[in-house]
Structure formats: C-alpha cells, structure tokens
mmCIF file of C-alpha atoms in Angstrom:
data_model
loop_
_atom_site.group_PDB
_atom_site.id
_atom_site.type_symbol
_atom_site.label_atom_id
_atom_site.label_comp_id
_atom_site.label_asym_id
_atom_site.label_seq_id
_atom_site.Cartn_x
_atom_site.Cartn_y
_atom_site.Cartn_z
ATOM 1 C CA UNK V 187 26.612 16.295 2.048
ATOM 2 C CA UNK V 188 23.401 15.414 0.183
ATOM 3 C CA UNK V 189 23.264 12.311 -1.954
ATOM 4 C CA UNK V 190 19.865 12.901 -3.548
ATOM 5 C CA UNK V 191 17.997 10.473 -5.731
ATOM 6 C CA UNK V 192 16.720 11.454 -9.164
ATOM 7 C CA UNK V 193 13.189 11.890 -7.839
ATOM 8 C CA UNK V 194 14.407 14.054 -4.955
ATOM 9 C CA UNK V 195 16.376 16.271 -7.331
ATOM 10 C CA UNK V 196 13.357 16.586 -9.607
ATOM 11 C CA UNK V 197 11.177 17.581 -6.676
ATOM 12 C CA UNK V 198 13.712 20.165 -5.528
ATOM 13 C CA UNK V 199 13.754 21.693 -9.001
ATOM 14 C CA UNK V 200 9.979 21.980 -8.966
ATOM 15 C CA UNK V 201 10.093 23.711 -5.603
ATOM 16 C CA UNK V 202 12.818 26.103 -6.771
ATOM 17 C CA UNK V 203 10.860 26.960 -9.919
ATOM 18 C CA UNK V 204 7.660 27.440 -7.932
ATOM 19 C CA UNK V 205 9.394 29.834 -5.546
ATOM 20 C CA UNK V 206 10.774 31.825 -8.484
ATOM 21 C CA UNK V 207 7.406 32.121 -10.224
ATOM 22 C CA UNK V 208 5.603 33.132 -7.038
ATOM 23 C CA UNK V 209 8.248 35.716 -6.135
ATOM 24 C CA UNK V 210 8.380 37.468 -9.504
ATOM 25 C CA UNK V 211 4.662 37.325 -10.227
ATOM 26 C CA UNK V 212 4.075 38.704 -6.760
ATOM 27 C CA UNK V 213 6.415 41.572 -7.555
ATOM 28 C CA UNK V 214 4.547 42.317 -10.824
ATOM 29 C CA UNK V 215 1.254 42.453 -8.929
ATOM 30 C CA UNK V 216 2.822 44.728 -6.315
ATOM 31 C CA UNK V 217 4.155 47.109 -8.965
ATOM 32 C CA UNK V 218 0.797 47.216 -10.716
ATOM 33 C CA UNK V 219 -1.042 47.979 -7.498
ATOM 34 C CA UNK V 220 1.489 50.662 -6.696
ATOM 35 C CA UNK V 221 0.985 52.180 -10.146
ATOM 36 C CA UNK V 222 -2.798 52.180 -9.750
ATOM 37 C CA UNK V 223 -2.943 53.667 -6.280
ATOM 38 C CA UNK V 224 0.173 55.836 -5.865
ATOM 39 C CA UNK V 225 1.302 56.331 -9.472
ATOM 40 C CA UNK V 226 2.737 59.700 -10.562
ATOM 41 C CA UNK V 227 1.506 61.930 -13.344
ATOM 42 C CA UNK V 228 4.280 60.672 -15.600
ATOM 43 C CA UNK V 229 3.077 57.129 -15.108
ATOM 44 C CA UNK V 230 -0.217 58.006 -16.798
ATOM 45 C CA UNK V 231 1.606 58.694 -20.061
ATOM 46 C CA UNK V 232 2.973 55.140 -20.183
ATOM 47 C CA UNK V 233 1.460 52.588 -22.488
ATOM 48 C CA UNK V 234 -0.120 50.192 -20.025
ATOM 49 C CA UNK V 235 0.047 47.237 -22.404
ATOM 50 C CA UNK V 236 3.711 47.871 -23.216
ATOM 51 C CA UNK V 237 4.473 48.238 -19.523
ATOM 52 C CA UNK V 238 2.921 44.827 -18.781
ATOM 53 C CA UNK V 239 4.859 43.227 -21.630
ATOM 54 C CA UNK V 240 8.096 44.687 -20.312
ATOM 55 C CA UNK V 241 7.317 43.488 -16.825
ATOM 56 C CA UNK V 242 6.576 39.973 -18.055
ATOM 57 C CA UNK V 243 9.813 39.917 -20.040
ATOM 58 C CA UNK V 244 11.648 41.177 -16.982
ATOM 59 C CA UNK V 245 10.085 38.524 -14.692
ATOM 60 C CA UNK V 246 10.492 35.716 -17.249
ATOM 61 C CA UNK V 247 14.159 36.494 -17.776
ATOM 62 C CA UNK V 248 14.680 36.602 -13.993
ATOM 63 C CA UNK V 249 12.999 33.196 -13.618
ATOM 64 C CA UNK V 250 15.120 31.737 -16.432
ATOM 65 C CA UNK V 251 18.320 33.106 -14.922
ATOM 66 C CA UNK V 252 17.319 31.774 -11.521
ATOM 67 C CA UNK V 253 16.750 28.322 -13.041
ATOM 68 C CA UNK V 254 20.233 28.338 -14.581
ATOM 69 C CA UNK V 255 21.797 29.468 -11.316
ATOM 70 C CA UNK V 256 19.952 26.728 -9.456
ATOM 71 C CA UNK V 257 21.151 24.066 -11.901
ATOM 72 C CA UNK V 258 24.728 25.171 -11.261
ATOM 73 C CA UNK V 259 24.191 25.040 -7.499
ATOM 74 C CA UNK V 260 22.536 21.634 -7.770
ATOM 75 C CA UNK V 261 25.813 20.182 -9.024
ATOM 76 C CA UNK V 262 27.510 21.333 -5.827
ATOM 77 C CA UNK V 263 25.082 19.973 -3.228
ATOM 78 C CA UNK V 264 27.708 17.608 -1.836
ATOM 79 C CA UNK V 265 29.812 20.571 -0.670
ATOM 80 C CA UNK V 266 29.601 22.127 2.820
ATOM 81 C CA UNK V 267 26.567 24.352 3.218
ATOM 82 C CA UNK V 268 28.575 27.541 3.735
ATOM 83 C CA UNK V 269 30.271 27.013 0.383
ATOM 84 C CA UNK V 270 26.919 26.548 -1.311
ATOM 85 C CA UNK V 271 25.630 29.777 0.270
ATOM 86 C CA UNK V 272 28.748 31.708 -0.763
ATOM 87 C CA UNK V 273 28.562 30.454 -4.349
ATOM 88 C CA UNK V 274 24.849 31.168 -4.635
ATOM 89 C CA UNK V 275 25.031 34.752 -3.350
ATOM 90 C CA UNK V 276 28.133 35.519 -5.432
ATOM 91 C CA UNK V 277 26.417 34.268 -8.592
ATOM 92 C CA UNK V 278 23.189 36.115 -7.799
ATOM 93 C CA UNK V 279 24.973 39.418 -7.120
ATOM 94 C CA UNK V 280 26.974 39.179 -10.346
ATOM 95 C CA UNK V 281 24.194 37.944 -12.619
ATOM 96 C CA UNK V 282 21.503 39.973 -10.835
ATOM 97 C CA UNK V 283 23.428 43.226 -11.312
ATOM 98 C CA UNK V 284 23.831 42.569 -15.038
ATOM 99 C CA UNK V 285 20.167 41.613 -15.334
ATOM 100 C CA UNK V 286 19.035 44.736 -13.481
ATOM 101 C CA UNK V 287 21.161 47.028 -15.664
ATOM 102 C CA UNK V 288 19.939 45.296 -18.846
ATOM 103 C CA UNK V 289 16.323 45.652 -17.821
ATOM 104 C CA UNK V 290 16.827 49.282 -16.823
ATOM 105 C CA UNK V 291 18.274 49.964 -20.254
ATOM 106 C CA UNK V 292 15.376 48.086 -21.931
ATOM 107 C CA UNK V 293 12.785 50.097 -19.989
ATOM 108 C CA UNK V 294 14.492 53.362 -20.864
ATOM 109 C CA UNK V 295 14.590 52.346 -24.528
ATOM 110 C CA UNK V 296 10.928 51.297 -24.537
ATOM 111 C CA UNK V 297 9.694 54.492 -22.893
ATOM 112 C CA UNK V 298 12.209 56.930 -24.423
ATOM 113 C CA UNK V 299 13.840 57.799 -21.115
ATOM 114 C CA UNK V 300 17.385 58.069 -19.904
ATOM 115 C CA UNK V 301 18.132 57.040 -16.311
ATOM 116 C CA UNK V 302 21.348 58.442 -14.894
ATOM 117 C CA UNK V 303 23.419 58.651 -11.749
ATOM 118 C CA UNK V 304 21.731 57.836 -8.448
ATOM 119 C CA UNK V 305 18.545 56.657 -10.188
ATOM 120 C CA UNK V 306 20.474 53.833 -11.855
ATOM 121 C CA UNK V 307 21.976 52.713 -8.562
ATOM 122 C CA UNK V 308 18.604 52.838 -6.802
ATOM 123 C CA UNK V 309 16.953 50.850 -9.587
ATOM 124 C CA UNK V 310 19.703 48.225 -9.606
ATOM 125 C CA UNK V 311 19.604 47.991 -5.811
ATOM 126 C CA UNK V 312 15.821 47.585 -5.817
ATOM 127 C CA UNK V 313 15.750 44.821 -8.409
ATOM 128 C CA UNK V 314 18.860 43.164 -7.008
ATOM 129 C CA UNK V 315 17.251 42.801 -3.611
ATOM 130 C CA UNK V 316 14.593 40.617 -5.237
ATOM 131 C CA UNK V 317 17.302 38.383 -6.645
ATOM 132 C CA UNK V 318 18.881 38.134 -3.203
ATOM 133 C CA UNK V 319 15.494 37.349 -1.656
ATOM 134 C CA UNK V 320 15.120 34.507 -4.146
ATOM 135 C CA UNK V 321 18.593 33.234 -3.210
ATOM 136 C CA UNK V 322 17.643 33.300 0.472
ATOM 137 C CA UNK V 323 14.499 31.267 -0.267
ATOM 138 C CA UNK V 324 16.522 28.699 -2.220
ATOM 139 C CA UNK V 325 19.045 28.418 0.611
ATOM 140 C CA UNK V 326 16.221 27.914 3.111
ATOM 141 C CA UNK V 327 14.809 25.178 0.878
ATOM 142 C CA UNK V 328 18.164 23.406 0.546
ATOM 143 C CA UNK V 329 18.848 23.730 4.256
ATOM 144 C CA UNK V 330 15.483 22.227 5.187
ATOM 145 C CA UNK V 331 16.131 19.288 2.853
ATOM 146 C CA UNK V 332 19.596 18.787 4.312
ATOM 147 C CA UNK V 333 18.330 18.871 7.892
ATOM 148 C CA UNK V 334 15.524 16.458 7.066
ATOM 149 C CA UNK V 335 17.938 14.029 5.408
ATOM 150 C CA UNK V 336 20.341 14.233 8.353
ATOM 151 C CA UNK V 337 17.472 13.471 10.732
ATOM 152 C CA UNK V 338 16.388 10.596 8.521
ATOM 153 C CA UNK V 339 19.960 9.302 8.380
ATOM 154 C CA UNK V 340 20.277 9.405 12.158
ATOM 155 C CA UNK V 341 16.937 7.655 12.546
ATOM 156 C CA UNK V 342 17.948 4.952 10.073
ATOM 157 C CA UNK V 343 21.317 4.488 11.780
ATOM 158 C CA UNK V 344 19.591 4.221 15.149
ATOM 159 C CA UNK V 345 17.100 1.722 13.741
ATOM 160 C CA UNK V 346 19.911 -0.383 12.253
ATOM 161 C CA UNK V 347 21.787 -0.323 15.551
ATOM 162 C CA UNK V 348 18.644 -1.318 17.408
ATOM 163 C CA UNK V 349 17.960 -4.153 14.966
ATOM 164 C CA UNK V 350 21.529 -5.379 15.348
ATOM 165 C CA UNK V 351 21.221 -5.232 19.133
ATOM 166 C CA UNK V 352 17.940 -7.154 19.134
ATOM 167 C CA UNK V 353 19.351 -9.728 16.760
ATOM 168 C CA UNK V 354 22.488 -10.188 18.866
ATOM 169 C CA UNK V 355 20.423 -10.572 22.024
ATOM 170 C CA UNK V 356 18.150 -13.092 20.353
ATOM 171 C CA UNK V 357 21.066 -15.150 19.059
ATOM 172 C CA UNK V 358 22.502 -15.145 22.564
ATOM 173 C CA UNK V 359 19.449 -17.119 23.736
ATOM 174 C CA UNK V 360 19.470 -19.783 21.055
ATOM 175 C CA UNK V 361 22.835 -21.480 21.795
ATOM 176 C CA UNK V 362 21.981 -21.503 25.502
ATOM 177 C CA UNK V 363 18.697 -23.263 24.855
ATOM 178 C CA UNK V 364 20.243 -25.730 22.417
ATOM 179 C CA UNK V 365 23.014 -26.604 24.834
ATOM 180 C CA UNK V 366 20.575 -27.364 27.631
ATOM 181 C CA UNK V 367 18.280 -29.402 25.412
ATOM 182 C CA UNK V 368 21.066 -31.452 23.861
ATOM 183 C CA UNK V 369 22.480 -32.006 27.316
ATOM 184 C CA UNK V 370 19.096 -33.402 28.321
ATOM 185 C CA UNK V 371 19.134 -35.713 25.303
ATOM 186 C CA UNK V 372 22.620 -36.856 26.268
ATOM 187 C CA UNK V 373 21.419 -37.624 29.799
ATOM 188 C CA UNK V 374 18.529 -39.702 28.478
ATOM 189 C CA UNK V 375 20.882 -41.660 26.239
ATOM 190 C CA UNK V 376 23.253 -42.337 29.140
ATOM 191 C CA UNK V 377 20.283 -43.507 31.192
ATOM 192 C CA UNK V 378 19.392 -45.871 28.319
ATOM 193 C CA UNK V 379 16.102 -44.102 27.711
ATOM 194 C CA UNK V 380 16.528 -44.175 23.949
ATOM 195 C CA UNK V 381 12.866 -43.833 22.985
ATOM 196 C CA UNK V 382 12.480 -40.777 25.183
ATOM 197 C CA UNK V 383 15.678 -39.288 23.740
ATOM 198 C CA UNK V 384 14.394 -39.907 20.214
ATOM 199 C CA UNK V 385 11.046 -38.343 21.090
ATOM 200 C CA UNK V 386 12.800 -35.307 22.567
ATOM 201 C CA UNK V 387 14.900 -34.896 19.426
ATOM 202 C CA UNK V 388 11.778 -34.988 17.248
ATOM 203 C CA UNK V 389 10.103 -32.346 19.374
ATOM 204 C CA UNK V 390 13.309 -30.314 19.394
ATOM 205 C CA UNK V 391 13.352 -30.485 15.595
ATOM 206 C CA UNK V 392 9.757 -29.250 15.439
ATOM 207 C CA UNK V 393 10.549 -26.554 17.965
ATOM 208 C CA UNK V 394 13.533 -25.263 16.006
ATOM 209 C CA UNK V 395 11.654 -25.369 12.727
ATOM 210 C CA UNK V 396 8.653 -23.498 14.127
ATOM 211 C CA UNK V 397 10.426 -21.071 16.454
ATOM 212 C CA UNK V 398 14.120 -20.483 15.915
ATOM 213 C CA UNK V 399 13.764 -20.386 12.138
ATOM 214 C CA UNK V 400 11.487 -17.333 12.425
ATOM 215 C CA UNK V 401 12.808 -13.808 11.975
ATOM 216 C CA UNK V 402 14.207 -12.791 15.390
ATOM 217 C CA UNK V 403 13.300 -9.158 14.719
ATOM 218 C CA UNK V 404 9.616 -9.826 14.094
ATOM 219 C CA UNK V 405 6.962 -9.723 16.794
ATOM 220 C CA UNK V 406 4.635 -12.692 17.079
ATOM 221 C CA UNK V 407 1.184 -13.205 18.629
ATOM 222 C CA UNK V 408 1.203 -13.922 22.328
ATOM 223 C CA UNK V 409 -0.634 -17.206 21.814
ATOM 224 C CA UNK V 410 2.173 -18.372 19.518
ATOM 225 C CA UNK V 411 4.841 -17.342 22.018
ATOM 226 C CA UNK V 412 3.081 -19.250 24.805
ATOM 227 C CA UNK V 413 2.660 -22.283 22.548
ATOM 228 C CA UNK V 414 6.413 -22.307 21.887
ATOM 229 C CA UNK V 415 7.131 -22.301 25.608
ATOM 230 C CA UNK V 416 4.708 -25.167 26.168
ATOM 231 C CA UNK V 417 6.605 -27.173 23.555
ATOM 232 C CA UNK V 418 9.843 -26.362 25.374
ATOM 233 C CA UNK V 419 8.368 -27.493 28.693
ATOM 234 C CA UNK V 420 7.104 -30.637 27.024
ATOM 235 C CA UNK V 421 10.662 -31.334 25.870
ATOM 236 C CA UNK V 422 11.948 -30.845 29.403
ATOM 237 C CA UNK V 423 9.198 -33.110 30.738
ATOM 238 C CA UNK V 424 10.897 -35.939 28.864
ATOM 239 C CA UNK V 425 13.806 -35.446 31.233
ATOM 240 C CA UNK V 426 12.114 -34.538 34.502
ATOM 241 C CA UNK V 427 8.825 -36.395 34.143
ATOM 242 C CA UNK V 428 6.224 -35.597 36.777
ATOM 243 C CA UNK V 429 8.541 -33.174 38.516
ATOM 244 C CA UNK V 430 7.272 -30.489 36.111
ATOM 245 C CA UNK V 431 3.705 -29.292 36.380
ATOM 246 C CA UNK V 432 2.676 -26.678 33.850
ATOM 247 C CA UNK V 433 -0.156 -24.173 34.257
ATOM 248 C CA UNK V 434 -1.282 -21.357 31.991
ATOM 249 C CA UNK V 435 -3.694 -18.510 32.618
ATOM 250 C CA UNK V 436 -3.904 -16.448 29.430
ATOM 251 C CA UNK V 437 -6.632 -13.845 29.067
ATOM 252 C CA UNK V 438 -8.333 -14.705 25.743
ATOM 253 C CA UNK V 439 -8.460 -11.047 24.675
ATOM 254 C CA UNK V 440 -4.645 -11.010 24.664
ATOM 255 C CA UNK V 441 -4.175 -13.904 22.263
ATOM 256 C CA UNK V 442 -3.347 -11.596 19.348
ATOM 257 C CA UNK V 443 -1.145 -9.135 21.232
ATOM 258 C CA UNK V 444 2.327 -8.675 19.741
ATOM 259 C CA UNK V 445 5.354 -9.658 21.771
ATOM 260 C CA UNK V 446 9.030 -10.099 20.835
ATOM 261 C CA UNK V 447 9.588 -13.679 19.756
ATOM 262 C CA UNK V 448 11.117 -15.936 22.433
ATOM 263 C CA UNK V 449 10.811 -13.204 25.062
ATOM 264 C CA UNK V 450 9.477 -15.743 27.592
ATOM 265 C CA UNK V 451 11.949 -18.503 26.785
ATOM 266 C CA UNK V 452 14.789 -17.358 29.117
ATOM 267 C CA UNK V 453 12.262 -16.971 31.959
ATOM 268 C CA UNK V 454 10.803 -20.436 31.469
ATOM 269 C CA UNK V 455 14.295 -21.866 31.068
ATOM 270 C CA UNK V 456 15.356 -20.241 34.340
ATOM 271 C CA UNK V 457 12.370 -21.812 36.094
ATOM 272 C CA UNK V 458 13.425 -25.239 34.846
ATOM 273 C CA UNK V 459 17.118 -24.741 35.552
ATOM 274 C CA UNK V 460 16.909 -23.203 39.018
ATOM 275 C CA UNK V 461 13.663 -24.652 40.393
ATOM 276 C CA UNK V 462 12.818 -27.939 38.700
ATOM 277 C CA UNK V 463 16.359 -29.252 38.227
ATOM 278 C CA UNK V 464 17.353 -28.467 41.835
ATOM 279 C CA UNK V 465 14.199 -29.677 43.531
ATOM 280 C CA UNK V 466 13.378 -33.208 44.615
ATOM 281 C CA UNK V 467 9.629 -32.716 44.556
ATOM 282 C CA UNK V 468 7.233 -31.481 41.862
ATOM 283 C CA UNK V 469 7.452 -27.850 40.768
ATOM 284 C CA UNK V 470 4.715 -25.920 39.039
ATOM 285 C CA UNK V 471 5.742 -23.529 36.272
ATOM 286 C CA UNK V 472 2.958 -21.055 35.557
ATOM 287 C CA UNK V 473 2.635 -18.681 32.591
ATOM 288 C CA UNK V 474 0.129 -15.823 32.985
ATOM 289 C CA UNK V 475 -1.119 -12.990 30.801
ATOM 290 C CA UNK V 476 -3.521 -10.415 32.272
ATOM 291 C CA UNK V 477 -5.256 -7.528 30.527
ATOM 292 C CA UNK V 478 -4.609 -4.106 32.110
ATOM 293 C CA UNK V 479 -6.413 -1.814 29.664
ATOM 294 C CA UNK V 480 -3.887 -0.232 27.335
ATOM 295 C CA UNK V 481 -1.183 -2.462 28.790
ATOM 296 C CA UNK V 482 -0.913 -6.126 29.747
ATOM 297 C CA UNK V 483 1.139 -8.154 32.196
ATOM 298 C CA UNK V 484 3.087 -11.302 31.418
ATOM 299 C CA UNK V 485 4.407 -13.417 34.268
ATOM 300 C CA UNK V 486 6.376 -16.625 34.687
ATOM 301 C CA UNK V 487 6.211 -18.109 38.166
ATOM 302 C CA UNK V 488 7.570 -21.252 39.799
ATOM 303 C CA UNK V 489 6.974 -22.572 43.302
ATOM 304 C CA UNK V 490 10.353 -24.196 43.783
ATOM 305 C CA UNK V 491 12.089 -23.531 47.092
ATOM 306 C CA UNK V 492 15.491 -25.079 46.485
ATOM 307 C CA UNK V 493 18.434 -23.506 44.710
ATOM 308 C CA UNK V 494 19.768 -20.018 44.344
ATOM 309 C CA UNK V 495 17.961 -17.834 41.848
ATOM 310 C CA UNK V 496 19.742 -14.973 40.029
ATOM 311 C CA UNK V 497 18.697 -11.555 41.210
ATOM 312 C CA UNK V 498 17.129 -9.151 38.731
ATOM 313 C CA UNK V 499 19.688 -7.631 36.408
ATOM 314 C CA UNK V 500 22.543 -10.006 37.211
ATOM 315 C CA UNK V 501 21.476 -13.305 35.598
ATOM 316 C CA UNK V 502 22.170 -13.668 31.894
ATOM 317 C CA UNK V 503 18.596 -14.674 31.054
ATOM 318 C CA UNK V 504 16.954 -11.857 33.002
ATOM 319 C CA UNK V 505 19.432 -9.303 31.690
ATOM 320 C CA UNK V 506 18.841 -10.535 28.150
ATOM 321 C CA UNK V 507 15.068 -10.141 28.484
ATOM 322 C CA UNK V 508 15.336 -6.663 29.978
ATOM 323 C CA UNK V 509 17.766 -5.472 27.301
ATOM 324 C CA UNK V 510 15.559 -6.825 24.515
ATOM 325 C CA UNK V 511 12.563 -5.026 25.995
ATOM 326 C CA UNK V 512 14.615 -1.826 26.299
ATOM 327 C CA UNK V 513 15.618 -2.070 22.645
ATOM 328 C CA UNK V 514 12.063 -2.849 21.568
ATOM 329 C CA UNK V 515 9.969 -0.501 23.757
ATOM 330 C CA UNK V 516 12.397 2.116 25.065
ATOM 331 C CA UNK V 517 11.163 3.052 28.551
ATOM 332 C CA UNK V 518 7.571 2.010 27.867
ATOM 333 C CA UNK V 519 7.675 -1.230 29.848
ATOM 334 C CA UNK V 520 8.047 -2.503 33.427
ATOM 335 C CA UNK V 521 10.262 -5.375 34.519
ATOM 336 C CA UNK V 522 10.037 -6.918 37.961
ATOM 337 C CA UNK V 523 11.717 -10.102 39.177
ATOM 338 C CA UNK V 524 12.279 -11.577 42.602
ATOM 339 C CA UNK V 525 11.681 -14.457 45.032
ATOM 340 C CA UNK V 526 8.252 -15.060 46.549
ATOM 341 C CA UNK V 527 7.738 -15.080 50.306
ATOM 342 C CA UNK V 528 6.119 -18.544 50.187
ATOM 343 C CA UNK V 529 8.938 -19.925 48.060
ATOM 344 C CA UNK V 530 9.549 -19.825 44.376
ATOM 345 C CA UNK V 531 10.343 -17.049 41.955
ATOM 346 C CA UNK V 532 8.288 -14.687 39.772
ATOM 347 C CA UNK V 533 9.145 -12.480 36.816
ATOM 348 C CA UNK V 534 6.608 -9.927 35.578
ATOM 349 C CA UNK V 535 6.703 -7.980 32.328
ATOM 350 C CA UNK V 536 4.248 -5.125 31.792
ATOM 351 C CA UNK V 537 4.052 -4.173 28.117
ATOM 352 C CA UNK V 538 1.993 -1.813 25.952
ATOM 353 C CA UNK V 539 -0.815 -3.439 24.024
ATOM 354 C CA UNK V 540 -0.059 -3.760 20.300
ATOM 355 C CA UNK V 541 -2.426 -6.234 18.681
ATOM 356 C CA UNK V 542 -1.278 -8.151 15.619
ATOM 357 C CA UNK V 543 -2.884 -6.859 12.389
ATOM 358 C CA UNK V 544 -5.756 -8.949 11.125
#
C-alpha cells in the first residue's frame, strides 16, 4: 500500500508525463530518421509537413491517453502491486489497440491509402508495443516509489523502536539514582545532620533540574556529562565525607565531544555503592577521557578493595550502559569492565568521536 502525500502524487504525475513525452517524441525522431535514411520510393511522394502533423497528433493523443490511464491507476495505488500491474496492462491493451486502429485509419485517410489484412495487424502490433513499453516504465516508476517508501517505513519504525529503547533504558537509571540519593538524605536526617540533609536536597534539586529534565534522547557535550557526575559525587560527599576522593583527567580537546546523557552516571554510582559505601578507608573515584584519534576512551575507576563488584554484563548498571551504547552506536563501540589487580574496579568505554555542532 502507498499512502502518498499531495506533493508526492504531484511529483509522480510529473515523472509519468515526462516519461510519456520522452517516449513518444523519441519514437517520432526514430521514424523521421528511418524515413530519411531507409525510406522507400513511396515515402518520397508523401507530404513531409502533413506527415509531421500526423505524427504530432498521433504522439499527442497517445500522451493524453496515457495521462488519463495514469490518473485511473493513481486512484488504485493502495491495492497490491500485482493488481495495479494487471489493471494497467489491461487498460493499455484495450485503449492502445483502439488508438492504433484510429491512427491507422487517420493516416490512410490523410494519404489516400487503404491498409488491409496483415498490414493492419502489423501496424497495430507495432504501435501497441510502444503503449506497452510506456506501461512498463510506469510500473517501474511506481515500484521504485513503493520500495523506497517501504524502506523508509522500516527505517522510521526501527528509529522509533530505538528511541523507545533508549528512553526506557534512561528512565531505568533515574529511579535508581533518586532512591539512593533520597536514602542518603534519610540517613542524614536520622543522624541529626539536618543542615547537611538540607544542603544535599538543594544540590539534588539543582541536579534534577539541570540533568534529569533534559531530553534523554539527546546527546550532550562530554564536559557537561562530567560536570553532572561531579555534582552527583558532591551530593554523595555529604554522606560519606572524606571517604570520597574525586579525580578527573579530561583531555581538553574532548570537551565538546557528544555522549549519551547520563551514560557515566551508573558507572559512578556503582563506584560509590560497591567501593566507597563498603570501604572503611578513603576511596578515589577517577573519571578519565583520552583522545585516540577518531575515537576516544572514557573510564571510571575506583581503588576500593572491599565488597563484591558485579561482573561485566550481569550488573544492572553495567548492562544498562552497554545496552544504551548498543542502541546508540550499533557495534561501533568497545565496552570493557573488570577488577584491577591492585584492587579496585575500572570500566572503559571507547566511542567514536562526534563533536557537538558549534
């Protein structure tokens, strides 16, 4: 089925008319060249001017008939393609035969001839094959439009599915983060650290307004993504105090690189949850971004040595990040996560460079 817009239908009509004009004018030129180079003695007795007029009338009437046939077919574009083809060829054979006989009669009348028997059939067959050639061109045009629209429809459906998947994955992160943060606020309140709890709530409000309120399907500059994670770590510092040390090593040339919003948040949250929260001593959480030419590497590392860390692909946060990257980049990314030999945990993301537009 083809649900075409008004502009698409108008463009198809122009293409159909163009094909008709080119086909029939090409045939007139061919007949004239044939007359000039291989014409018979009888041909020399024809009035050249009258012959050209008859040919133009013949071609013009064929173009007009083709336009009417096309308008009929255009009303049936929602039908299966085989039905369209059957209708088009049936109409062309019927109308084309009548047109060929009428033009044969007109030529005979104009040049005082009488065409009989096999000559009539040969003439009708010759002119009818042009009508059928036009029908084949129209079918090819309609088929190409149908295939292109089906491809576009599949691409749009795939894009919508991908957007829905990214959105669902993003919304999966937000409640998790909110739960942990509000739980931290609750702990501060129970510990009678009201000012710290109030400060955390203010920073949480700023964080939500600046980060979670953004479109989850839009990429953001890397510097903005890192800044959001630093705000998150600052919120958690209200709970853990000096047990969190934060380091960043961001290559300045990568500041404007596009990354999925909140792509680092589950990794930073994991570092806090599994390293900081389960350690008695200070833990350093480090965020890195290194230029690698046409790609760049993001990494979140902690040096905690207490607690059990989720292995790659099994933890919710790591799985969420990998699935979002899969939906965003296809196979054009690398994901590596695992414990460090000296203690701690490291997650690396290698992504294609896509700078934000200036």
